[in-house]
Amino acid sequence: MSSAVEGAPAVLARVPSGMHINGEWVAALDGEEFETLDPATGRVIARVPRARAGDVARAVAAAREAFDGGRWGESVSARDRARILHRMSDLVRERRDELVEIEILDCGKPLADARGDIDEVAFMFEYYAGWATKIAGDIPPVGTDALSLVVREPVGVCGLIVPWNYPMLMAAQKVAPALATGCTVVLKPAEQTPLTALCMAAIAEEAGLPAGVLNVVTGFGVEAGEPMLTDERVDKISFTGSLAVGRHIQRTCADQLKRVTLELGGKSPNIIFGDAPLDDAIVGSAAGIFGNQGEVCSAGSRIFVHSSVYDRVLEGMVAEAGAIRLGSGLDESTTMGPLVSARQRDRVMAYVDGAPADGARHVFSGAMPESDEFADGFFVAPSVFEVPDHSPAIAREEIFGPVATVLRFDEVEEVVRLANQTEYGLAAAIWTRDINLALNTARRVRAGVVWINDSQPAPSESLWGGYKQSGVGRELGPYALDAYLETKQIYVNLGG
Ligand code: NAI
Ligand code: MG
């Protein structure tokens, strides 16, 4: 049995039917389902359970029981946890091609991007498998007649709520460190892209993860996400998504002082100085806003260009946008897929259509896909706008689509001030051959991730997370472990 509808692409037969609660594949209590679409064609490809409060309560109970009853965490040795995570990594690699295809059918991204995502998912499990056996405490010196042991313990049951732009990767980014530290999990994928989360549960089951340790509930935010925020059996919420929902989660979780990690949006500056390696800067800046259809929290959406190279860069951005080929992500020659949903397309188009009256100059829009096959897909052509300052909404608000805004600057002081003129602080890119200028600017930009002469790499071994309203806490690398650990002091009186 699978979630696929009749006539759907064959690979979808690999997606299990039902959601995963306490080691079983189950329907929603009321039997309701919802549809997921292929955004390239607008066609329904699968049906999954529509979880509501009662279903979430079952999943939370299973995760609580697995944690308290010793099916994971302190009761399972770190070596055994590592072994299972390694097996999960191997299974992701074995199934790479089918996972890539399922991800593309569900969210629309091009093959190269989807391959990158799934390869990183495999690495993520491998990387945190390594950490499971290396989470150690400390013994601070406290005197001669006492011993103080500082130990790290899993925080407990974690509600992990993820978005649709990197569905399996965002899930793995939270699930892998949570499992490595010994937490148990209820994962809620985005309603637009539930399929690879179900595949992850199937992989975990096959890898020998005990029942109840990783539960997946499919459903909508308010119906299947919200109940986790108020359930006292949930110790921690880790969320990636919009600023509005992030604020709501922080507020709601304050009632029980639940631990919260938030990875929210951005309006990231991409600064091109006059002495930048220009060809690289143009290609990299274009990839930074057009990659993954612009559906990227760290997209370099504000492109600041020094006056001395402004015309060349603007011309270069137009050429890059013009070379983009829209189509199905499954087609090798496609370089940009559809947006994830009709709603997201309409959101982005409202920004594009409203920009000229709002003080932005429309410089260029690329071509839409030609084939009739895509007439009902959610495509948005890449576009380039010039803006005089931050007054147009497209220069201030997160669009989450392939819309580049280019701004001119003259002085370093000016561009640093402008770069920081945002409520967000996720990422920034700086292009220059001057190492002092690069590092000085990097230090002065209020953002959690700064790239020099590059844009967007996010190696899993390093760090990710936002300053200001881009988030709370850090993910990736060893930093993610802190999000899933409590720290305890055990004091031993040796004096009698
Ligand atoms: P969203 O923030 O509503 O959705 C993200 C996740 O949160 C989904 O799994 C959703 O079901 C869940 N959710 C929604 N409301 C919830 C609630 N009350 N309680 C618990 N969980 C809840 O984002 P949406 O509406 O899909 O996209 C709107 C905009 O948000 C985008 O245009 C983009 O600007 C931004 N966004 C940013 C992302 C990022 O990576 N920073 C990812 C997705 C969206
Ligand atoms: Mg879908």
Coordinates of C-alpha atoms and ligand atoms in Angstrom, one line a residue:
M1 CA 0.0 0.0 0.0
S2 CA 1.2 3.5 -0.7
S3 CA -0.1 7.1 -0.5
A4 CA 0.0 7.5 -4.3
V5 CA -3.2 8.1 -6.2
E6 CA -4.1 6.1 -9.3
G7 CA -2.1 7.1 -12.3
A8 CA 0.6 8.9 -10.3
P9 CA 4.3 8.4 -11.3
A10 CA 5.5 4.9 -10.4
V11 CA 8.1 6.0 -7.9
L12 CA 5.3 7.2 -5.6
A13 CA 4.5 3.5 -4.9
R14 CA 7.5 3.7 -2.6
V15 CA 5.8 6.2 -0.2
P16 CA 4.2 4.3 2.6
S17 CA 0.5 4.6 3.2
G18 CA -0.6 6.4 6.4
M19 CA 1.4 8.3 8.9
H20 CA 3.8 6.8 11.4
I21 CA 2.8 6.6 15.0
N22 CA 4.3 4.2 17.6
G23 CA 5.9 2.1 14.9
E24 CA 2.7 1.6 13.0
W25 CA 1.3 3.1 9.7
V26 CA -2.0 4.5 10.6
A27 CA -4.9 6.6 9.2
A28 CA -6.2 9.7 11.0
L29 CA -8.7 8.9 13.8
D30 CA -11.5 10.4 11.8
G31 CA -10.2 8.8 8.6
E32 CA -9.7 12.1 6.8
E33 CA -7.0 12.7 4.2
F34 CA -5.7 15.6 2.2
E35 CA -4.0 15.8 -1.2
T36 CA -0.5 16.7 -2.2
L37 CA 0.2 18.1 -5.6
D38 CA 3.0 18.0 -8.2
P39 CA 3.6 21.8 -8.5
A40 CA 4.9 21.5 -12.1
T41 CA 1.5 20.2 -13.3
G42 CA -0.9 21.1 -10.5
R43 CA -2.0 17.4 -10.5
V44 CA -2.8 15.5 -7.4
I45 CA -0.1 12.8 -6.8
A46 CA -0.8 11.4 -3.3
R47 CA -3.2 11.4 -0.4
V48 CA -2.0 11.4 3.2
P49 CA -3.8 11.4 6.6
R50 CA -5.0 14.7 7.9
A51 CA -3.9 14.7 11.5
R52 CA -5.7 16.7 14.1
A53 CA -5.4 17.1 17.9
G54 CA -6.3 13.5 18.7
D55 CA -3.8 12.1 16.3
V56 CA -1.0 14.4 17.5
A57 CA -1.9 13.4 21.1
R58 CA -1.3 9.7 20.1
A59 CA 2.0 10.5 18.5
V60 CA 3.1 12.6 21.5
A61 CA 2.1 9.8 23.9
A62 CA 4.1 7.3 21.9
A63 CA 7.2 9.6 21.9
R64 CA 6.8 10.2 25.7
E65 CA 6.4 6.5 26.4
A66 CA 9.5 5.7 24.2
F67 CA 11.5 8.3 26.1
D68 CA 10.3 7.6 29.7
G69 CA 10.0 3.8 29.1
G70 CA 13.6 3.6 28.1
R71 CA 13.3 2.7 24.4
W72 CA 15.8 5.4 23.5
G73 CA 17.9 8.1 25.3
E74 CA 19.8 7.2 28.4
S75 CA 18.6 3.6 28.3
V76 CA 20.1 2.9 24.9
S77 CA 23.9 3.1 24.6
A78 CA 25.4 5.9 22.5
R79 CA 27.0 3.2 20.3
D80 CA 23.6 1.6 19.6
R81 CA 22.1 5.0 18.7
A82 CA 25.1 5.7 16.4
R83 CA 24.7 2.3 14.7
I84 CA 21.1 3.0 13.8
L85 CA 21.9 6.5 12.6
H86 CA 24.6 5.1 10.3
R87 CA 22.1 2.5 8.9
M88 CA 19.7 5.3 8.2
S89 CA 22.4 7.2 6.3
D90 CA 23.2 4.0 4.3
L91 CA 19.6 3.5 3.4
V92 CA 19.2 7.1 2.3
R93 CA 22.2 6.6 0.0
E94 CA 20.8 3.3 -1.3
R95 CA 17.5 5.0 -2.1
R96 CA 18.9 8.2 -3.4
D97 CA 17.4 8.1 -6.8
E98 CA 13.8 7.4 -5.7
L99 CA 14.0 10.0 -2.8
V100 CA 15.3 12.6 -5.3
E101 CA 12.3 11.8 -7.6
I102 CA 9.7 11.9 -4.8
E103 CA 11.1 15.2 -3.5
I104 CA 10.9 16.8 -6.9
L105 CA 7.4 15.5 -7.5
D106 CA 6.3 16.9 -4.2
C107 CA 8.1 20.3 -4.1
G108 CA 9.2 21.0 -7.7
K109 CA 12.9 21.7 -7.3
P110 CA 15.4 20.8 -10.2
L111 CA 17.3 17.5 -10.2
A112 CA 20.7 19.0 -9.2
D113 CA 19.2 20.7 -6.2
A114 CA 17.2 17.6 -5.1
R115 CA 20.3 15.5 -5.5
G116 CA 22.2 17.9 -3.4
D117 CA 19.5 17.8 -0.7
I118 CA 19.3 14.0 -0.5
D119 CA 23.1 13.6 -0.4
E120 CA 23.2 16.1 2.4
V121 CA 20.4 14.2 4.2
A122 CA 22.6 11.0 4.1
F123 CA 25.6 12.9 5.3
M124 CA 23.5 14.6 8.1
F125 CA 22.7 11.1 9.6
E126 CA 26.3 10.0 9.2
Y127 CA 27.6 13.2 10.8
Y128 CA 25.3 13.0 13.8
A129 CA 25.9 9.2 14.1
G130 CA 29.5 10.3 14.8
W131 CA 28.5 12.8 17.5
A132 CA 26.3 10.3 19.4
T133 CA 29.4 8.7 21.0
K134 CA 31.1 12.0 21.7
I135 CA 28.7 14.0 23.8
A136 CA 30.6 14.2 27.0
G137 CA 30.2 16.2 30.2
D138 CA 32.7 17.9 32.5
I139 CA 34.2 17.8 36.0
P140 CA 34.9 21.3 37.2
P141 CA 37.2 21.5 40.2
V142 CA 35.1 22.4 43.2
G143 CA 37.3 21.7 46.2
T144 CA 39.1 18.8 47.8
D145 CA 36.2 17.0 49.5
A146 CA 33.6 17.1 46.7
L147 CA 33.1 16.0 43.2
S148 CA 31.0 17.9 40.8
L149 CA 29.9 16.1 37.6
V150 CA 28.3 18.1 34.8
V151 CA 26.4 15.7 32.6
R152 CA 24.5 16.2 29.3
E153 CA 21.1 14.6 29.0
P154 CA 18.5 14.6 26.2
V155 CA 15.9 17.3 26.6
G156 CA 13.1 14.7 26.0
V157 CA 10.2 14.7 23.6
C158 CA 10.8 17.1 20.6
G159 CA 8.1 18.5 18.3
L160 CA 9.8 19.2 15.0
I161 CA 7.9 21.4 12.6
V162 CA 9.5 21.9 9.1
P163 CA 8.8 23.8 5.9
W164 CA 8.4 22.8 2.3
N165 CA 11.4 24.4 0.6
Y166 CA 13.9 21.7 1.6
P167 CA 11.5 19.1 2.9
M168 CA 13.7 16.1 3.7
L169 CA 16.8 18.2 4.4
M170 CA 15.1 20.4 7.0
A171 CA 13.6 17.3 8.6
A172 CA 17.0 15.6 8.8
Q173 CA 18.6 18.8 10.1
K174 CA 16.4 18.4 13.2
V175 CA 15.8 14.7 13.4
A176 CA 19.4 13.6 13.2
P177 CA 20.8 15.6 16.1
A178 CA 17.6 15.0 18.1
L179 CA 18.1 11.2 17.8
A180 CA 21.8 11.4 18.3
T181 CA 21.4 13.0 21.7
G182 CA 18.7 10.5 22.7
C183 CA 15.5 12.6 22.3
T184 CA 12.3 11.1 20.9
V185 CA 10.5 12.9 18.1
V186 CA 7.2 13.9 16.6
L187 CA 7.9 15.3 13.1
K188 CA 5.4 17.4 11.3
P189 CA 6.3 18.0 7.7
A190 CA 4.7 20.9 5.8
E191 CA 1.3 20.2 4.3
Q192 CA 2.6 21.0 0.8
T193 CA 5.4 18.4 1.0
P194 CA 4.7 15.4 3.4
L195 CA 6.1 12.6 1.3
T196 CA 9.8 12.3 2.0
A197 CA 9.1 12.6 5.8
L198 CA 7.1 9.4 5.5
C199 CA 10.0 7.8 3.6
M200 CA 12.3 8.9 6.4
A201 CA 10.1 7.1 8.9
A202 CA 10.1 4.0 6.8
I203 CA 13.9 4.2 6.6
A204 CA 14.2 4.6 10.4
E205 CA 12.0 1.6 10.9
E206 CA 14.1 -0.5 8.6
A207 CA 17.3 0.7 10.3
G208 CA 16.0 -0.7 13.6
L209 CA 14.9 2.5 15.4
P210 CA 12.5 1.4 18.2
A211 CA 8.8 2.1 17.8
G212 CA 7.7 5.5 19.1
V213 CA 11.1 7.1 18.8
L214 CA 10.4 8.9 15.5
N215 CA 6.7 9.6 14.8
V216 CA 5.5 11.5 11.7
V217 CA 2.2 13.3 11.7
T218 CA 1.0 14.7 8.4
G219 CA -1.3 17.7 8.5
F220 CA -1.9 21.4 8.5
G221 CA -0.1 23.9 10.8
V222 CA -3.1 24.8 13.0
E223 CA -4.4 21.3 13.1
A224 CA -1.3 19.2 13.5
G225 CA 1.4 21.6 14.5
E226 CA -0.4 23.8 17.1
P227 CA -1.4 20.9 19.4
M228 CA 2.3 20.1 20.0
L229 CA 2.9 23.7 21.3
T230 CA 0.4 23.3 24.2
D231 CA 0.9 19.6 25.0
E232 CA 2.7 19.3 28.4
R233 CA 4.3 16.1 27.4
V234 CA 6.4 17.9 24.7
D235 CA 9.6 19.3 26.1
K236 CA 11.0 21.1 23.1
I237 CA 9.8 22.7 19.8
S238 CA 12.2 23.2 16.9
F239 CA 10.6 25.1 14.0
T240 CA 11.7 26.4 10.6
G241 CA 9.3 28.6 8.7
S242 CA 7.8 32.1 8.6
L243 CA 8.5 34.9 11.0
A244 CA 4.8 35.2 11.8
V245 CA 4.4 31.6 12.9
G246 CA 7.8 31.7 14.6
R247 CA 6.6 34.5 16.8
H248 CA 3.4 32.7 17.6
I249 CA 5.3 29.6 18.6
Q250 CA 7.7 31.5 20.9
R251 CA 4.7 33.2 22.6
T252 CA 2.6 30.0 22.9
C253 CA 5.6 28.0 24.2
A254 CA 6.3 30.6 26.9
D255 CA 3.3 29.4 28.9
Q256 CA 5.1 26.1 29.7
L257 CA 8.6 27.5 29.2
K258 CA 9.1 24.8 26.5
R259 CA 12.5 25.0 24.9
V260 CA 12.3 26.6 21.5
T261 CA 14.6 26.7 18.5
L262 CA 13.5 29.0 15.6
E263 CA 14.9 29.2 12.1
L264 CA 12.9 32.0 10.4
G265 CA 13.2 34.1 7.4
G266 CA 15.6 36.6 6.0
K267 CA 16.2 39.5 3.6
S268 CA 19.8 38.9 3.2
P269 CA 22.2 41.4 1.8
N270 CA 24.6 40.5 -1.0
I271 CA 27.3 43.1 -1.3
I272 CA 29.4 43.5 -4.4
F273 CA 32.3 45.9 -3.9
G274 CA 34.1 47.6 -6.8
D275 CA 37.1 45.3 -6.7
A276 CA 35.0 42.0 -6.6
P277 CA 35.9 39.1 -8.9
L278 CA 33.0 40.2 -11.1
D279 CA 32.2 37.1 -13.1
D280 CA 32.0 35.0 -10.0
A281 CA 30.1 37.7 -8.2
I282 CA 27.5 37.9 -10.9
V283 CA 27.0 34.1 -11.2
G284 CA 27.1 33.6 -7.4
S285 CA 24.7 36.5 -6.7
A286 CA 22.2 35.2 -9.3
A287 CA 22.4 31.7 -7.9
G288 CA 21.9 33.3 -4.4
I289 CA 18.5 34.7 -5.4
F290 CA 17.4 32.4 -8.2
G291 CA 18.6 29.0 -6.8
N292 CA 15.8 26.7 -5.5
Q293 CA 13.3 29.2 -7.2
G294 CA 14.2 31.8 -4.6
E295 CA 12.4 29.7 -2.0
V296 CA 15.4 30.0 0.4
C297 CA 15.4 31.6 3.9
S298 CA 19.0 32.8 3.3
A299 CA 18.4 34.0 -0.3
G300 CA 20.6 37.0 -1.2
S301 CA 17.6 39.1 -2.1
R302 CA 19.1 42.6 -1.6
I303 CA 21.9 42.9 -4.0
F304 CA 24.0 46.0 -3.2
V305 CA 26.4 47.0 -6.0
H306 CA 29.1 49.6 -5.9
S307 CA 28.6 52.4 -8.4
S308 CA 31.8 51.6 -10.3
V309 CA 30.6 48.2 -11.4
Y310 CA 26.8 48.8 -11.1
D311 CA 26.0 48.7 -14.9
R312 CA 28.0 45.6 -15.6
V313 CA 26.5 43.7 -12.6
L314 CA 22.9 44.7 -13.6
E315 CA 23.6 43.6 -17.2
G316 CA 25.1 40.4 -15.8
M317 CA 22.1 39.7 -13.5
V318 CA 19.8 40.1 -16.5
A319 CA 21.9 37.7 -18.6
E320 CA 21.8 35.1 -15.8
A321 CA 18.0 35.5 -15.3
G322 CA 17.6 35.2 -19.1
A323 CA 19.6 31.9 -19.3
I324 CA 17.3 30.2 -16.7
R325 CA 15.2 27.4 -18.1
L326 CA 11.9 26.7 -16.4
G327 CA 10.3 23.3 -16.4
S328 CA 9.8 20.1 -14.5
G329 CA 12.5 19.5 -12.0
L330 CA 12.7 15.9 -13.3
D331 CA 14.0 17.2 -16.7
E332 CA 17.9 17.3 -16.7
S333 CA 17.9 20.6 -18.7
T334 CA 15.6 22.5 -16.2
T335 CA 17.4 25.0 -14.0
M336 CA 14.4 26.4 -12.2
G337 CA 11.3 24.5 -11.1
P338 CA 7.8 25.8 -10.2
L339 CA 7.0 27.4 -6.8
V340 CA 5.6 25.0 -4.3
S341 CA 1.9 25.9 -4.5
A342 CA -0.6 28.2 -6.2
R343 CA -0.7 30.2 -3.0
Q344 CA 3.0 30.8 -3.0
R345 CA 2.9 31.7 -6.7
D346 CA 0.2 34.2 -6.0
R347 CA 2.0 35.7 -3.1
V348 CA 5.2 36.2 -5.2
M349 CA 3.3 37.5 -8.2
A350 CA 1.5 40.1 -6.0
Y351 CA 5.0 41.5 -5.1
V352 CA 6.2 41.4 -8.7
D353 CA 3.0 43.1 -10.1
G354 CA 2.9 45.7 -7.3
A355 CA 6.6 46.7 -7.5
P356 CA 6.5 49.3 -10.3
A357 CA 3.8 51.4 -8.6
D358 CA 5.8 51.0 -5.4
G359 CA 8.9 52.7 -6.7
A360 CA 10.9 49.8 -8.1
R361 CA 12.0 49.7 -11.8
H362 CA 11.3 46.5 -13.5
V363 CA 14.4 45.7 -15.5
F364 CA 13.7 42.1 -16.8
S365 CA 11.6 39.0 -16.5
G366 CA 12.6 35.6 -17.9
A367 CA 10.6 33.2 -20.0
M368 CA 7.9 30.9 -18.7
P369 CA 7.9 27.2 -19.7
E370 CA 6.6 26.7 -23.2
S371 CA 5.0 23.2 -23.1
D372 CA 1.2 23.0 -22.5
E373 CA 2.0 20.2 -20.0
F374 CA 2.9 23.0 -17.5
A375 CA 0.0 25.3 -18.1
D376 CA -1.4 24.5 -14.7
G377 CA 1.9 24.5 -12.9
F378 CA 2.9 27.1 -10.3
F379 CA 5.7 28.7 -12.3
V380 CA 7.1 32.2 -11.8
A381 CA 9.6 33.6 -14.2
P382 CA 12.8 35.0 -12.6
S383 CA 12.8 38.8 -12.5
V384 CA 15.2 41.7 -11.8
F385 CA 14.3 45.0 -10.3
E386 CA 16.2 48.1 -9.5
V387 CA 15.3 49.9 -6.3
P388 CA 16.5 53.3 -5.1
D389 CA 16.4 52.4 -1.4
H390 CA 14.4 50.2 1.0
S391 CA 11.1 52.0 0.4
P392 CA 9.5 49.5 -2.0
A393 CA 8.0 46.5 -0.2
I394 CA 10.1 44.1 -2.5
A395 CA 13.2 45.6 -1.0
R396 CA 12.1 45.0 2.6
E397 CA 9.9 42.0 2.9
E398 CA 10.7 38.3 2.4
I399 CA 9.3 37.3 -1.0
F400 CA 10.5 33.7 -1.1
G401 CA 10.5 33.6 -4.9
P402 CA 12.9 34.4 -7.8
V403 CA 12.8 38.2 -7.5
A404 CA 16.2 40.1 -7.4
T405 CA 16.3 43.6 -6.2
V406 CA 19.5 45.6 -7.1
L407 CA 20.6 48.7 -5.1
R408 CA 23.4 51.1 -5.8
F409 CA 26.0 52.2 -3.1
D410 CA 29.1 54.3 -3.0
E411 CA 30.7 54.1 0.5
V412 CA 31.5 51.2 2.8
E413 CA 29.8 52.9 5.8
E414 CA 26.7 53.4 3.7
V415 CA 26.5 49.8 2.6
V416 CA 27.1 48.4 6.1
R417 CA 24.3 50.6 7.4
L418 CA 21.9 49.6 4.6
A419 CA 22.8 45.9 4.9
N420 CA 21.8 46.0 8.6
Q421 CA 18.6 48.0 7.9
T422 CA 16.3 45.1 8.3
E423 CA 14.5 43.2 11.1
Y424 CA 16.2 40.0 9.8
G425 CA 19.7 38.8 10.3
L426 CA 20.1 35.4 8.8
A427 CA 22.8 35.6 6.2
A428 CA 25.0 37.9 4.1
A429 CA 27.3 37.6 1.1
I430 CA 30.3 39.9 0.5
W431 CA 32.2 40.0 -2.8
T432 CA 35.7 41.6 -2.9
R433 CA 39.4 40.8 -3.4
D434 CA 40.4 42.9 -0.4
I435 CA 40.7 40.6 2.6
N436 CA 40.6 43.4 5.1
L437 CA 37.5 44.9 3.6
A438 CA 35.9 41.4 3.4
L439 CA 36.6 40.6 7.1
N440 CA 35.8 44.0 8.4
T441 CA 32.5 44.0 6.6
A442 CA 31.8 40.4 7.7
R443 CA 32.3 41.4 11.4
R444 CA 30.0 44.5 11.1
V445 CA 27.1 42.7 9.4
R446 CA 24.5 41.6 11.9
A447 CA 23.8 38.1 10.5
G448 CA 24.4 34.5 11.7
V449 CA 26.1 33.4 8.5
V450 CA 28.4 35.4 6.3
W451 CA 29.8 34.2 3.0
I452 CA 32.9 35.8 1.4
N453 CA 33.1 35.4 -2.4
D454 CA 30.4 32.9 -2.3
S455 CA 26.6 32.6 -1.6
Q456 CA 24.5 29.9 0.0
P457 CA 26.8 27.0 1.0
A458 CA 25.6 25.5 4.2
P459 CA 27.9 22.7 5.2
S460 CA 26.3 20.4 7.8
E461 CA 29.5 20.3 9.9
S462 CA 29.4 24.1 10.5
L463 CA 26.8 26.5 11.9
W464 CA 23.4 27.9 10.8
G465 CA 21.1 30.3 12.4
G466 CA 19.9 33.9 12.6
Y467 CA 20.6 37.1 14.5
K468 CA 17.7 39.5 15.3
Q469 CA 14.3 38.3 14.1
S470 CA 15.7 35.5 11.9
G471 CA 15.7 33.1 14.8
V472 CA 16.6 31.7 18.2
G473 CA 19.3 29.2 18.7
R474 CA 21.6 27.5 16.2
E475 CA 21.5 24.4 14.0
L476 CA 24.0 22.2 12.2
G477 CA 27.4 21.1 13.4
P478 CA 28.0 20.5 17.1
Y479 CA 25.9 23.6 17.8
A480 CA 22.7 21.8 17.0
L481 CA 23.4 19.3 19.8
D482 CA 22.8 22.1 22.4
A483 CA 19.3 22.4 21.1
Y484 CA 18.5 18.9 22.2
L485 CA 20.4 18.6 25.5
E486 CA 19.9 19.7 29.0
T487 CA 22.9 20.1 31.3
K488 CA 22.8 18.8 34.9
Q489 CA 25.2 19.1 37.8
I490 CA 25.6 16.0 40.1
Y491 CA 27.4 17.0 43.3
V492 CA 29.0 14.3 45.4
N493 CA 30.2 15.0 49.0
L494 CA 33.4 13.1 49.5
G495 CA 34.1 14.5 52.9
G496 CA 31.6 12.3 54.9
Ligands
NAI1 P1 4.6 28.6 7.6 O1 5.5 29.2 8.6 O2 3.1 28.8 7.8 O3 4.9 27.0 7.5 C1 6.0 26.3 8.0 C2 5.5 25.1 8.9 O4 4.9 25.6 10.0 C3 4.6 24.2 8.2 O5 4.9 22.9 8.6 C4 3.2 24.6 8.7 O6 2.3 23.6 8.7 C5 3.6 24.9 10.2 N1 2.7 25.8 10.9 C6 1.9 26.8 10.4 N2 1.2 27.4 11.3 C7 1.4 26.7 12.5 C8 1.0 26.8 13.8 N3 0.1 27.7 14.2 N4 1.5 26.0 14.8 C9 2.4 25.1 14.4 N5 2.9 24.9 13.2 C10 2.4 25.7 12.2 O7 5.0 29.1 6.2 P2 4.1 29.2 4.8 O8 2.8 29.8 5.1 O9 4.2 27.8 4.2 O10 4.9 30.2 3.9 C11 4.7 31.6 4.0 C12 6.0 32.4 4.0 O11 6.8 32.0 5.1 C13 6.9 32.2 2.8 O12 6.5 32.9 1.7 C14 8.2 32.5 3.3 O13 8.4 33.9 3.2 C15 8.2 32.1 4.7 N6 8.8 30.8 4.9 C16 10.1 30.7 5.4 C17 10.8 29.5 5.5 C18 12.2 29.5 6.0 O14 12.9 28.5 5.7 N7 12.6 30.4 6.7 C19 10.2 28.3 5.0 C20 8.8 28.4 4.6 C21 8.2 29.6 4.5
MG2 MG 3.3 18.7 -3.0

